[in-house]
Amino acid sequence: MSLTVGEHSVRHIRRIVRSLLDEWELAHLTDALELGVSELVTNVVRHVPDRRCSLLVLRQTGTVRVEVTDSCPRPPVTPAGLSESGRGLLLLDGTVDKWGVSPAPGGGKTVWFEC
């Protein structure tokens, strides 16, 4: 999906992800995927000036992969010390099997995770 996200988009996107997981009979992954999608889309809302992104949810053998691509080349930042922001990435790291960031074709970045 290609989206322009706003303050209320996260709730709707979580609902779409939940529906996909139900259809794929992978409801046991709902909590982890909803948390991950919430974090990545919230980062777009907060840190990408045009708030545009694409969301890809892939069912693969043994895993589900989520990718959020945006036009901002800056990688997400994990907090240092007692920082008040960025803690969602630490939560993501503790919830999903693996995650990472890669450059997007034409600029920007893709932040992804797998469960």
PDB file of C-alpha atoms in Angstrom:
ATOM      1  CA  MET A   1       0.000   0.000   0.000  1.00  0.00           C
ATOM      2  CA  SER A   2       1.158   3.531  -0.728  1.00  0.00           C
ATOM      3  CA  LEU A   3      -0.033   5.921   1.963  1.00  0.00           C
ATOM      4  CA  THR A   4       0.090   9.406   3.348  1.00  0.00           C
ATOM      5  CA  VAL A   5      -0.196   8.803   7.073  1.00  0.00           C
ATOM      6  CA  GLY A   6      -1.570  10.962   9.845  1.00  0.00           C
ATOM      7  CA  GLU A   7      -2.205  10.786  13.564  1.00  0.00           C
ATOM      8  CA  HIS A   8      -5.032   8.236  13.234  1.00  0.00           C
ATOM      9  CA  SER A   9      -3.534   6.059  10.488  1.00  0.00           C
ATOM     10  CA  VAL A  10      -1.818   3.631  12.840  1.00  0.00           C
ATOM     11  CA  ARG A  11      -5.119   2.296  14.190  1.00  0.00           C
ATOM     12  CA  HIS A  12      -6.445   1.600  10.692  1.00  0.00           C
ATOM     13  CA  ILE A  13      -3.216  -0.015   9.502  1.00  0.00           C
ATOM     14  CA  ARG A  14      -3.156  -2.307  12.546  1.00  0.00           C
ATOM     15  CA  ARG A  15      -6.683  -3.407  11.661  1.00  0.00           C
ATOM     16  CA  ILE A  16      -5.568  -4.269   8.106  1.00  0.00           C
ATOM     17  CA  VAL A  17      -2.594  -6.267   9.400  1.00  0.00           C
ATOM     18  CA  ARG A  18      -4.830  -8.125  11.873  1.00  0.00           C
ATOM     19  CA  SER A  19      -7.218  -8.992   9.042  1.00  0.00           C
ATOM     20  CA  LEU A  20      -4.371 -10.360   6.898  1.00  0.00           C
ATOM     21  CA  LEU A  21      -3.070 -12.496   9.760  1.00  0.00           C
ATOM     22  CA  ASP A  22      -6.545 -13.880  10.427  1.00  0.00           C
ATOM     23  CA  GLU A  23      -6.920 -14.735   6.741  1.00  0.00           C
ATOM     24  CA  TRP A  24      -3.511 -16.439   6.725  1.00  0.00           C
ATOM     25  CA  GLU A  25      -4.353 -18.305   9.970  1.00  0.00           C
ATOM     26  CA  LEU A  26      -1.410 -16.630  11.719  1.00  0.00           C
ATOM     27  CA  ALA A  27      -3.328 -14.835  14.456  1.00  0.00           C
ATOM     28  CA  HIS A  28      -0.666 -15.866  17.002  1.00  0.00           C
ATOM     29  CA  LEU A  29       1.599 -13.201  15.429  1.00  0.00           C
ATOM     30  CA  THR A  30      -0.927 -10.391  15.806  1.00  0.00           C
ATOM     31  CA  ASP A  31       0.524  -8.710  18.910  1.00  0.00           C
ATOM     32  CA  ALA A  32       4.088  -8.610  17.568  1.00  0.00           C
ATOM     33  CA  LEU A  33       3.115  -7.434  14.088  1.00  0.00           C
ATOM     34  CA  GLU A  34       0.715  -4.790  15.360  1.00  0.00           C
ATOM     35  CA  LEU A  35       3.394  -3.424  17.675  1.00  0.00           C
ATOM     36  CA  GLY A  36       5.982  -3.374  14.882  1.00  0.00           C
ATOM     37  CA  VAL A  37       3.690  -1.733  12.349  1.00  0.00           C
ATOM     38  CA  SER A  38       2.617   0.829  14.949  1.00  0.00           C
ATOM     39  CA  GLU A  39       6.221   1.783  15.665  1.00  0.00           C
ATOM     40  CA  LEU A  40       7.295   2.070  12.044  1.00  0.00           C
ATOM     41  CA  VAL A  41       4.253   4.035  10.881  1.00  0.00           C
ATOM     42  CA  THR A  42       4.434   6.322  13.923  1.00  0.00           C
ATOM     43  CA  ASN A  43       8.037   7.067  12.987  1.00  0.00           C
ATOM     44  CA  VAL A  44       6.859   8.149   9.526  1.00  0.00           C
ATOM     45  CA  VAL A  45       4.220  10.425  11.083  1.00  0.00           C
ATOM     46  CA  ARG A  46       6.780  12.006  13.415  1.00  0.00           C
ATOM     47  CA  HIS A  47       9.925  12.157  11.300  1.00  0.00           C
ATOM     48  CA  VAL A  48       9.116  12.159   7.566  1.00  0.00           C
ATOM     49  CA  PRO A  49       8.146  15.663   6.357  1.00  0.00           C
ATOM     50  CA  ASP A  50       5.683  14.558   3.650  1.00  0.00           C
ATOM     51  CA  ARG A  51       4.353  11.630   5.743  1.00  0.00           C
ATOM     52  CA  ARG A  52       4.281   9.434   2.651  1.00  0.00           C
ATOM     53  CA  CYS A  53       5.286   5.777   2.843  1.00  0.00           C
ATOM     54  CA  SER A  54       4.628   2.391   1.405  1.00  0.00           C
ATOM     55  CA  LEU A  55       3.735  -0.618   3.528  1.00  0.00           C
ATOM     56  CA  LEU A  56       4.382  -4.159   2.408  1.00  0.00           C
ATOM     57  CA  VAL A  57       3.277  -7.221   4.394  1.00  0.00           C
ATOM     58  CA  LEU A  58       4.710 -10.445   3.004  1.00  0.00           C
ATOM     59  CA  ARG A  59       3.773 -13.960   4.006  1.00  0.00           C
ATOM     60  CA  GLN A  60       6.871 -16.081   3.528  1.00  0.00           C
ATOM     61  CA  THR A  61       7.714 -19.655   4.408  1.00  0.00           C
ATOM     62  CA  GLY A  62       7.968 -19.709   8.203  1.00  0.00           C
ATOM     63  CA  THR A  63       7.767 -15.942   8.687  1.00  0.00           C
ATOM     64  CA  VAL A  64       5.894 -12.731   7.993  1.00  0.00           C
ATOM     65  CA  ARG A  65       7.942  -9.752   6.826  1.00  0.00           C
ATOM     66  CA  VAL A  66       6.798  -6.142   7.093  1.00  0.00           C
ATOM     67  CA  GLU A  67       8.514  -3.306   5.215  1.00  0.00           C
ATOM     68  CA  VAL A  68       7.854   0.417   5.554  1.00  0.00           C
ATOM     69  CA  THR A  69       9.592   2.574   2.943  1.00  0.00           C
ATOM     70  CA  ASP A  70       9.738   6.372   3.081  1.00  0.00           C
ATOM     71  CA  SER A  71      11.588   9.221   1.369  1.00  0.00           C
ATOM     72  CA  CYS A  72      13.660  10.289   4.371  1.00  0.00           C
ATOM     73  CA  PRO A  73      17.266   9.055   4.084  1.00  0.00           C
ATOM     74  CA  ARG A  74      18.001   9.397   7.825  1.00  0.00           C
ATOM     75  CA  PRO A  75      17.957   6.040   9.601  1.00  0.00           C
ATOM     76  CA  PRO A  76      15.796   5.658  12.694  1.00  0.00           C
ATOM     77  CA  VAL A  77      17.664   6.447  15.884  1.00  0.00           C
ATOM     78  CA  THR A  78      17.663   4.285  18.975  1.00  0.00           C
ATOM     79  CA  PRO A  79      17.871   6.246  22.228  1.00  0.00           C
ATOM     80  CA  ALA A  80      21.029   6.994  24.106  1.00  0.00           C
ATOM     81  CA  GLY A  81      20.980   7.088  27.873  1.00  0.00           C
ATOM     82  CA  LEU A  82      17.725   8.377  29.316  1.00  0.00           C
ATOM     83  CA  SER A  83      16.305   9.788  26.079  1.00  0.00           C
ATOM     84  CA  GLU A  84      12.525  10.209  26.062  1.00  0.00           C
ATOM     85  CA  SER A  85      12.110   9.300  22.374  1.00  0.00           C
ATOM     86  CA  GLY A  86      13.149   6.346  20.253  1.00  0.00           C
ATOM     87  CA  ARG A  87      12.239   3.692  22.780  1.00  0.00           C
ATOM     88  CA  GLY A  88       9.823   2.065  20.363  1.00  0.00           C
ATOM     89  CA  LEU A  89      12.744   0.655  18.396  1.00  0.00           C
ATOM     90  CA  LEU A  90      14.061  -0.983  21.554  1.00  0.00           C
ATOM     91  CA  LEU A  91      10.623  -2.481  22.115  1.00  0.00           C
ATOM     92  CA  LEU A  92      10.561  -3.628  18.489  1.00  0.00           C
ATOM     93  CA  ASP A  93      13.969  -5.248  18.928  1.00  0.00           C
ATOM     94  CA  GLY A  94      12.711  -7.194  21.934  1.00  0.00           C
ATOM     95  CA  THR A  95       9.501  -8.299  20.206  1.00  0.00           C
ATOM     96  CA  VAL A  96      10.343  -9.348  16.647  1.00  0.00           C
ATOM     97  CA  ASP A  97      12.778 -12.002  15.431  1.00  0.00           C
ATOM     98  CA  LYS A  98      14.880  -9.553  13.450  1.00  0.00           C
ATOM     99  CA  TRP A  99      14.711  -6.064  11.993  1.00  0.00           C
ATOM    100  CA  GLY A 100      16.852  -3.696  10.013  1.00  0.00           C
ATOM    101  CA  VAL A 101      17.155  -0.691   7.749  1.00  0.00           C
ATOM    102  CA  SER A 102      18.228  -0.604   4.116  1.00  0.00           C
ATOM    103  CA  PRO A 103      18.486   2.158   1.513  1.00  0.00           C
ATOM    104  CA  ALA A 104      15.447   2.440  -0.726  1.00  0.00           C
ATOM    105  CA  PRO A 105      15.816   2.676  -4.497  1.00  0.00           C
ATOM    106  CA  GLY A 106      15.728   6.328  -5.513  1.00  0.00           C
ATOM    107  CA  GLY A 107      16.546   7.585  -2.018  1.00  0.00           C
ATOM    108  CA  GLY A 108      14.953   7.169   1.336  1.00  0.00           C
ATOM    109  CA  LYS A 109      14.993   4.011   3.404  1.00  0.00           C
ATOM    110  CA  THR A 110      13.140   0.812   4.115  1.00  0.00           C
ATOM    111  CA  VAL A 111      12.720  -0.269   7.723  1.00  0.00           C
ATOM    112  CA  TRP A 112      11.697  -3.907   7.977  1.00  0.00           C
ATOM    113  CA  PHE A 113      11.066  -6.640  10.512  1.00  0.00           C
ATOM    114  CA  GLU A 114      10.235 -10.325  10.526  1.00  0.00           C
ATOM    115  CA  CYS A 115       8.252 -12.521  12.925  1.00  0.00           C
TER     116      CYS A 115
END
